[in-house]
């Protein structure tokens, strides 16, 4: 069996799906590994490290695409790459099947089995494969570092002979995986941190990190969706959050906003007035930018200056920390591979809850019910599969 590792082709992508340190268990099962030259260069893994770990390195991308039985990736393959895949191969990665299901048509038509890391059910058994959490952790950290770098102030309180400097005030919106990491990072840098989340359960985690949790009375509606996620709120409930955010923004130097509702556009929580109310030269990092952003002024991927406030809307912060982002992602991939590989042989049990949830398509047909429904609805509304 051949496992291929490609150099990611998406613009600005620096991560790699597997690092040389991940190879032992695969090689021990008799699996051959072929790596595209330069695949790990930005993630601290030069070609020589892959060779030393037991892989073959080649500049021939087409031969990897045509021969690999297993292809772990970071991002979805381009349609050009999909057209060269070996029929029946297995592709694993952040495939975005719910955002752009038809972007995978070519691979589905070639009977490639597609597993999407975003669709792995977030149950205890699959925690070690939870790449969304891994990348959110990296993004939460990097968002605070980016803000600290752009802020013309210091984060910690300093008591010097020249007088005392007040600590920076950081406001984190959405205390999920990314938000909690942002809080922890800002606290380590010495900032005073406040945080808001619609899920009351987040309060205890926020306080345990030494930050202040801001509560909003949502008028009795439940903000808890399934699996620890937030539910989509009514406009009235969202407005109560927006009012709190505008009030808190007025004394914040940095806002890091991460609020998301699975499968929905990011809630617009930060009004223009809130940005205008921030102190001069403040920084707002909108980590929800890939889902449209939490701020009504956000333009995903574009840095703006709004009346002196720097508004960052990064689309791929984990790619700015490629070594550790790749390390965490590679471990998630390895743990996933352990589910489908036994002694070097493929064992695809699509009755397994984790595999069935993550499987976009198998044997030319959609598997995950949400993806299947999306493809079917689009076919019914006249778009071609
Ligand atoms: P997410 O990225 O979907 O959302 C980020 C945060 O935004 C969440 O905390 C959410 O409550 C918050 N939010 C949504 N709408 C909001 C609004 N209108 N105002 C303010 N905040 C809003 O979520 P996530 O970070 O991926 O995960 C959230 C939670 O899911 C975690 O804290 C955890 O409890 C649970 N989780 C469980 C597992 C597991 O069991 N394997 C894995 C990961 C996460």
Coordinates of C-alpha atoms and ligand atoms in Angstrom, one line a residue:
X1 CA 0.0 0.0 0.0
X2 CA 1.3 3.5 -0.9
X3 CA 0.6 6.6 1.2
X4 CA 1.3 9.9 -0.5
X5 CA 2.1 13.2 1.0
X6 CA 1.7 16.3 -1.2
X7 CA 3.0 19.8 -1.0
X8 CA -0.2 21.7 -0.3
X9 CA -1.1 23.9 -3.2
X10 CA -3.6 26.4 -1.6
X11 CA -2.3 30.0 -1.6
X12 CA -0.5 30.7 1.7
X13 CA -0.7 27.2 3.0
X14 CA 2.4 26.1 4.9
X15 CA 1.2 23.1 6.8
X16 CA 1.8 19.5 5.8
X17 CA -0.5 16.5 6.6
X18 CA 2.2 14.2 8.0
X19 CA 5.6 14.8 9.5
X20 CA 8.5 12.4 9.4
X21 CA 8.1 11.8 13.2
X22 CA 4.6 10.3 12.3
X23 CA 6.0 7.4 10.2
X24 CA 7.0 4.6 12.7
X25 CA 3.6 3.0 13.0
X26 CA 2.9 3.2 9.3
X27 CA 6.2 1.8 8.2
X28 CA 5.9 -1.0 10.8
X29 CA 2.8 -2.1 9.0
X30 CA 4.6 -2.4 5.7
X31 CA 3.1 0.8 4.2
X32 CA 5.3 2.7 1.6
X33 CA 5.4 6.5 1.9
X34 CA 6.0 8.8 -1.1
X35 CA 6.5 12.5 -0.3
X36 CA 6.4 15.4 -2.8
X37 CA 9.6 17.3 -2.6
X38 CA 9.3 20.4 -0.5
X39 CA 6.0 19.2 1.2
X40 CA 7.3 19.8 4.7
X41 CA 9.8 22.6 4.1
X42 CA 7.8 25.4 5.8
X43 CA 6.8 23.1 8.6
X44 CA 10.4 22.4 9.7
X45 CA 10.6 19.1 7.8
X46 CA 13.0 19.2 4.9
X47 CA 13.1 16.4 2.2
X48 CA 16.2 14.8 3.9
X49 CA 14.2 14.4 7.2
X50 CA 11.5 12.5 5.3
X51 CA 14.1 10.3 3.6
X52 CA 15.8 9.6 6.9
X53 CA 12.5 8.6 8.4
X54 CA 12.1 6.0 5.6
X55 CA 10.0 7.7 2.8
X56 CA 10.8 8.2 -0.8
X57 CA 10.9 11.8 -1.9
X58 CA 10.0 12.8 -5.5
X59 CA 9.3 15.9 -7.5
X60 CA 6.8 14.0 -9.5
X61 CA 3.4 15.1 -8.0
X62 CA 1.5 13.3 -10.8
X63 CA 3.0 9.9 -9.9
X64 CA 2.0 10.3 -6.2
X65 CA -1.6 11.3 -7.3
X66 CA -1.8 8.4 -9.7
X67 CA -0.4 5.7 -7.4
X68 CA -1.3 6.6 -3.8
X69 CA -3.9 4.4 -2.1
X70 CA -4.0 6.7 0.9
X71 CA -3.7 10.5 0.6
X72 CA -3.9 12.5 3.8
X73 CA -4.0 16.2 3.0
X74 CA -4.6 19.5 4.8
X75 CA -6.9 21.1 2.2
X76 CA -9.3 19.7 -0.4
X77 CA -7.5 18.6 -3.6
X78 CA -8.0 20.9 -6.6
X79 CA -10.1 19.6 -9.4
X80 CA -6.9 19.2 -11.5
X81 CA -5.5 16.9 -8.8
X82 CA -8.8 15.1 -8.3
X83 CA -8.8 14.2 -12.0
X84 CA -5.4 12.4 -11.5
X85 CA -6.4 10.4 -8.4
X86 CA -6.2 6.6 -8.4
X87 CA -9.8 5.2 -8.6
X88 CA -10.7 3.8 -5.2
X89 CA -8.0 5.8 -3.3
X90 CA -8.8 7.3 0.1
X91 CA -8.4 11.0 0.6
X92 CA -8.5 12.6 4.1
X93 CA -8.4 16.3 4.9
X94 CA -10.3 19.5 5.6
X95 CA -12.5 19.0 2.5
X96 CA -15.2 21.6 3.2
X97 CA -18.0 19.4 1.9
X98 CA -20.7 21.5 3.5
X99 CA -19.3 24.8 2.1
X100 CA -18.6 23.6 -1.4
X101 CA -19.9 20.0 -2.0
X102 CA -19.6 20.2 -5.8
X103 CA -15.9 21.1 -5.5
X104 CA -15.4 17.4 -4.8
X105 CA -17.4 16.1 -7.8
X106 CA -14.4 14.9 -9.8
X107 CA -13.1 12.7 -6.9
X108 CA -16.6 11.3 -6.2
X109 CA -16.9 10.4 -9.9
X110 CA -13.6 8.5 -9.7
X111 CA -15.0 6.5 -6.7
X112 CA -12.5 8.0 -4.4
X113 CA -13.4 7.5 -0.7
X114 CA -13.4 11.0 0.9
X115 CA -13.1 11.6 4.6
X116 CA -13.5 15.1 5.9
X117 CA -11.8 16.1 9.2
X118 CA -14.4 18.7 9.9
X119 CA -17.1 16.1 9.9
X120 CA -15.6 13.8 12.5
X121 CA -18.2 13.6 15.3
X122 CA -17.1 15.4 18.4
X123 CA -17.5 12.5 20.7
X124 CA -15.1 11.4 23.4
X125 CA -13.8 8.4 21.4
X126 CA -12.8 10.8 18.5
X127 CA -11.2 13.5 20.6
X128 CA -7.7 12.5 19.5
X129 CA -8.8 13.0 15.9
X130 CA -10.4 16.4 16.5
X131 CA -8.5 18.6 14.0
X132 CA -11.0 21.4 14.3
X133 CA -10.0 21.8 18.0
X134 CA -6.3 21.5 17.3
X135 CA -6.4 24.2 14.7
X136 CA -8.7 26.4 16.8
X137 CA -6.2 26.1 19.7
X138 CA -3.4 27.4 17.4
X139 CA -5.6 30.1 16.0
X140 CA -6.7 31.4 19.4
X141 CA -3.1 31.7 20.5
X142 CA -1.9 33.3 17.3
X143 CA -4.8 35.8 17.3
X144 CA -3.6 37.3 20.6
X145 CA 0.0 37.3 19.5
X146 CA -1.0 39.1 16.3
X147 CA -3.0 41.6 18.3
X148 CA -0.1 42.2 20.8
X149 CA 2.2 42.8 17.8
X150 CA -0.1 45.4 16.3
X151 CA -1.1 47.2 19.5
X152 CA 1.0 50.3 20.2
X153 CA 0.8 49.4 23.9
X154 CA 2.2 46.8 26.3
X155 CA 0.1 43.9 27.5
X156 CA 1.3 43.5 31.1
X157 CA 1.1 46.0 33.9
X158 CA 4.6 47.4 34.5
X159 CA 5.8 49.2 37.6
X160 CA 9.0 51.0 36.7
X161 CA 11.1 53.9 38.0
X162 CA 9.4 56.0 35.4
X163 CA 5.9 55.1 36.7
X164 CA 3.3 52.5 36.3
X165 CA 1.9 51.3 33.0
X166 CA -1.7 49.9 33.1
X167 CA -2.3 46.5 31.6
X168 CA -4.0 46.1 28.3
X169 CA -7.7 45.2 28.4
X170 CA -8.6 42.3 26.2
X171 CA -12.2 41.2 25.4
X172 CA -12.8 37.7 24.0
X173 CA -16.1 37.0 22.4
X174 CA -17.0 33.3 22.1
X175 CA -15.3 31.1 24.8
X176 CA -15.1 27.8 22.8
X177 CA -11.8 26.2 21.9
X178 CA -10.2 29.2 20.2
X179 CA -11.6 31.7 22.7
X180 CA -10.4 29.8 25.7
X181 CA -6.9 29.6 24.2
X182 CA -7.0 33.3 23.4
X183 CA -8.0 34.1 27.0
X184 CA -5.2 31.9 28.4
X185 CA -2.6 33.5 26.0
X186 CA -3.7 37.1 26.8
X187 CA -3.6 36.3 30.6
X188 CA -0.1 34.8 30.2
X189 CA 1.0 38.1 28.6
X190 CA -0.5 40.0 31.6
X191 CA -3.6 41.5 30.1
X192 CA -6.8 42.0 32.0
X193 CA -9.4 39.8 30.2
X194 CA -13.1 39.8 29.9
X195 CA -15.1 37.2 28.0
X196 CA -18.6 36.7 26.7
X197 CA -20.4 33.6 25.5
X198 CA -24.0 32.7 25.1
X199 CA -23.4 29.3 26.7
X200 CA -23.6 29.7 30.5
X201 CA -21.4 26.6 30.8
X202 CA -18.5 28.5 29.4
X203 CA -18.5 30.8 32.5
X204 CA -16.7 28.4 34.7
X205 CA -14.0 27.7 32.2
X206 CA -13.5 31.5 31.6
X207 CA -13.2 32.2 35.3
X208 CA -10.8 29.2 35.8
X209 CA -8.4 31.0 33.4
X210 CA -8.5 34.2 35.5
X211 CA -10.8 36.2 33.3
X212 CA -14.1 37.8 34.0
X213 CA -17.2 36.2 32.5
X214 CA -19.8 38.7 31.2
X215 CA -23.3 37.3 31.5
X216 CA -26.3 38.4 29.5
X217 CA -29.9 37.8 30.3
X218 CA -31.2 36.2 27.1
X219 CA -34.8 36.5 28.2
X220 CA -35.1 32.8 29.2
X221 CA -34.2 31.3 25.9
X222 CA -31.8 28.3 25.8
X223 CA -28.5 29.1 24.0
X224 CA -27.2 25.5 24.3
X225 CA -27.3 23.5 21.0
X226 CA -26.2 19.9 21.0
X227 CA -22.7 18.6 21.7
X228 CA -21.5 21.6 23.7
X229 CA -22.2 24.0 20.7
X230 CA -24.3 27.2 20.8
X231 CA -27.8 27.3 19.3
X232 CA -28.8 29.9 16.7
X233 CA -30.3 32.8 18.6
X234 CA -33.3 35.1 17.8
X235 CA -32.5 38.6 16.7
X236 CA -33.8 39.9 20.0
X237 CA -31.4 37.7 22.0
X238 CA -28.5 38.6 19.7
X239 CA -29.3 42.3 20.3
X240 CA -28.8 41.8 24.0
X241 CA -25.3 40.4 23.3
X242 CA -24.6 43.3 20.8
X243 CA -25.5 45.9 23.5
X244 CA -23.1 44.3 26.0
X245 CA -20.4 44.1 23.3
X246 CA -20.8 47.8 22.5
X247 CA -20.5 48.7 26.1
X248 CA -17.5 46.5 26.7
X249 CA -15.7 47.5 23.5
X250 CA -15.5 51.1 24.8
X251 CA -12.9 50.2 27.4
X252 CA -11.1 47.4 25.4
X253 CA -7.7 47.7 23.7
X254 CA -8.1 44.3 22.0
X255 CA -11.1 42.3 20.9
X256 CA -10.7 38.7 19.8
X257 CA -13.9 37.4 18.5
X258 CA -14.6 33.7 17.7
X259 CA -18.4 33.1 17.9
X260 CA -19.7 30.5 15.6
X261 CA -22.8 28.3 15.3
X262 CA -22.1 25.1 13.4
X263 CA -23.3 25.0 9.8
X264 CA -24.5 28.6 9.9
X265 CA -22.9 31.9 8.9
X266 CA -21.1 33.5 11.9
X267 CA -23.5 35.7 14.0
X268 CA -23.0 39.4 13.4
X269 CA -22.4 40.6 17.0
X270 CA -20.1 43.6 16.6
X271 CA -21.8 46.7 15.2
X272 CA -20.0 49.6 13.6
X273 CA -20.7 51.7 16.8
X274 CA -18.8 49.1 18.9
X275 CA -15.7 49.4 16.7
X276 CA -16.0 53.2 16.8
X277 CA -16.3 53.1 20.6
X278 CA -13.0 51.3 21.0
X279 CA -10.0 53.2 22.3
X280 CA -7.8 54.8 19.6
X281 CA -5.3 52.4 18.0
X282 CA -7.1 49.4 19.3
X283 CA -7.0 46.0 17.5
X284 CA -9.9 43.7 16.6
X285 CA -9.1 40.2 15.4
X286 CA -12.2 38.5 13.8
X287 CA -11.4 34.8 13.9
X288 CA -14.9 34.0 12.6
X289 CA -13.8 35.6 9.2
X290 CA -13.9 32.3 7.4
X291 CA -17.6 32.0 8.2
X292 CA -18.3 35.7 7.3
X293 CA -17.1 37.3 10.5
X294 CA -18.6 38.4 13.8
X295 CA -18.2 42.1 13.0
X296 CA -20.4 43.8 10.5
X297 CA -17.4 45.7 9.0
X298 CA -15.3 42.5 8.5
X299 CA -14.1 41.7 5.0
X300 CA -12.7 38.2 5.2
X301 CA -9.0 38.1 4.5
X302 CA -8.7 41.9 4.3
X303 CA -6.9 44.1 6.9
X304 CA -8.7 47.4 7.5
X305 CA -8.2 50.5 9.5
X306 CA -11.5 51.8 10.7
X307 CA -11.2 55.2 12.3
X308 CA -7.8 54.2 13.8
X309 CA -8.9 50.7 14.9
X310 CA -7.0 47.9 13.2
X311 CA -9.4 45.2 12.0
X312 CA -7.8 41.9 11.2
X313 CA -9.9 39.1 9.5
X314 CA -7.4 36.2 9.0
X315 CA -8.6 33.2 7.0
X316 CA -5.9 30.8 7.9
X317 CA -4.0 31.6 11.1
X318 CA -2.8 28.0 11.8
X319 CA -0.7 28.4 8.6
X320 CA 1.2 31.1 10.4
X321 CA 2.3 28.5 13.0
X322 CA 3.1 25.7 10.6
X323 CA 5.4 23.6 12.8
X324 CA 3.1 23.0 15.7
X325 CA -0.1 23.2 13.5
X326 CA 1.3 20.4 11.4
X327 CA 2.4 18.4 14.4
X328 CA -1.0 18.5 15.9
X329 CA -2.8 17.9 12.6
X330 CA -0.5 15.0 11.8
X331 CA -1.3 13.4 15.2
X332 CA -5.0 13.8 14.4
X333 CA -4.5 12.2 11.0
X334 CA -2.5 9.3 12.5
X335 CA -5.2 8.6 15.0
X336 CA -7.8 8.6 12.3
X337 CA -5.7 6.3 10.1
X338 CA -5.5 3.8 13.0
X339 CA -9.3 3.4 12.6
X340 CA -9.1 2.4 8.9
X341 CA -5.7 0.5 8.9
X342 CA -5.1 -2.9 10.5
X343 CA -1.7 -4.5 9.9
X344 CA -1.2 -2.6 6.7
X345 CA -4.6 -3.6 5.3
X346 CA -7.6 -1.3 4.8
X347 CA -10.6 -2.0 7.1
X348 CA -13.3 0.4 6.1
X349 CA -16.2 -0.2 8.5
X350 CA -18.7 2.5 7.5
X351 CA -21.0 1.3 10.2
X352 CA -18.5 2.8 12.7
X353 CA -20.0 6.1 13.9
X354 CA -16.8 8.1 13.5
X355 CA -16.1 6.8 10.0
X356 CA -19.7 7.1 8.8
X357 CA -19.8 10.7 10.1
X358 CA -16.6 11.7 8.5
X359 CA -17.2 10.0 5.2
X360 CA -18.2 12.4 2.4
X361 CA -18.4 9.8 -0.3
X362 CA -17.6 6.2 -1.0
X363 CA -18.0 4.1 -4.2
X364 CA -19.2 7.2 -6.1
X365 CA -22.0 8.0 -3.7
X366 CA -22.4 10.5 -0.8
X367 CA -22.4 8.9 2.7
X368 CA -22.7 11.7 5.4
X369 CA -26.4 12.5 5.4
X370 CA -25.8 16.3 5.6
X371 CA -23.6 16.2 2.5
X372 CA -26.0 13.8 0.7
X373 CA -28.9 16.1 1.5
X374 CA -27.0 19.1 0.2
X375 CA -26.0 17.4 -3.0
X376 CA -29.5 16.2 -3.6
X377 CA -31.1 19.5 -2.9
X378 CA -28.8 21.2 -5.3
X379 CA -29.5 18.5 -7.9
X380 CA -33.3 19.1 -7.4
X381 CA -32.8 22.8 -7.8
X382 CA -31.2 22.2 -11.2
X383 CA -27.5 22.1 -10.5
X384 CA -25.6 19.2 -11.8
X385 CA -23.8 16.6 -9.6
Ligands
LIG1 P1 -17.6 27.0 17.8 O1 -16.3 27.3 17.0 O2 -18.8 26.5 17.0 O3 -18.0 28.4 18.5 C1 -17.1 29.2 19.3 C2 -17.9 29.8 20.5 O4 -18.8 30.8 20.0 C3 -18.7 28.7 21.3 O5 -18.3 28.7 22.6 C4 -20.2 29.3 21.2 O6 -20.9 29.0 22.3 C5 -19.9 30.8 20.9 N1 -21.0 31.5 20.4 C6 -21.9 31.1 19.4 N2 -22.8 32.1 19.1 C7 -22.6 33.1 20.0 C8 -23.1 34.4 20.3 N3 -24.2 34.8 19.6 N4 -22.6 35.2 21.2 C9 -21.5 34.8 21.9 N5 -20.9 33.6 21.7 C10 -21.4 32.7 20.8 O7 -17.3 26.1 19.0 P2 -16.0 25.2 19.4 O8 -15.1 26.2 20.0 O9 -15.6 24.4 18.3 O10 -16.7 24.3 20.5 C11 -17.6 24.8 21.5 C12 -17.7 23.8 22.6 O11 -17.9 22.5 22.1 C13 -16.5 23.6 23.5 O12 -16.3 24.6 24.4 C14 -16.7 22.2 24.1 O13 -17.6 22.3 25.1 C15 -17.4 21.5 22.9 N6 -16.5 20.6 22.3 C16 -16.5 19.3 22.5 C17 -15.6 18.4 21.9 C18 -15.6 16.9 22.2 O14 -16.4 16.5 23.0 N7 -14.8 16.2 21.4 C19 -14.7 18.9 21.0 C20 -14.6 20.3 20.8 C21 -15.5 21.1 21.4

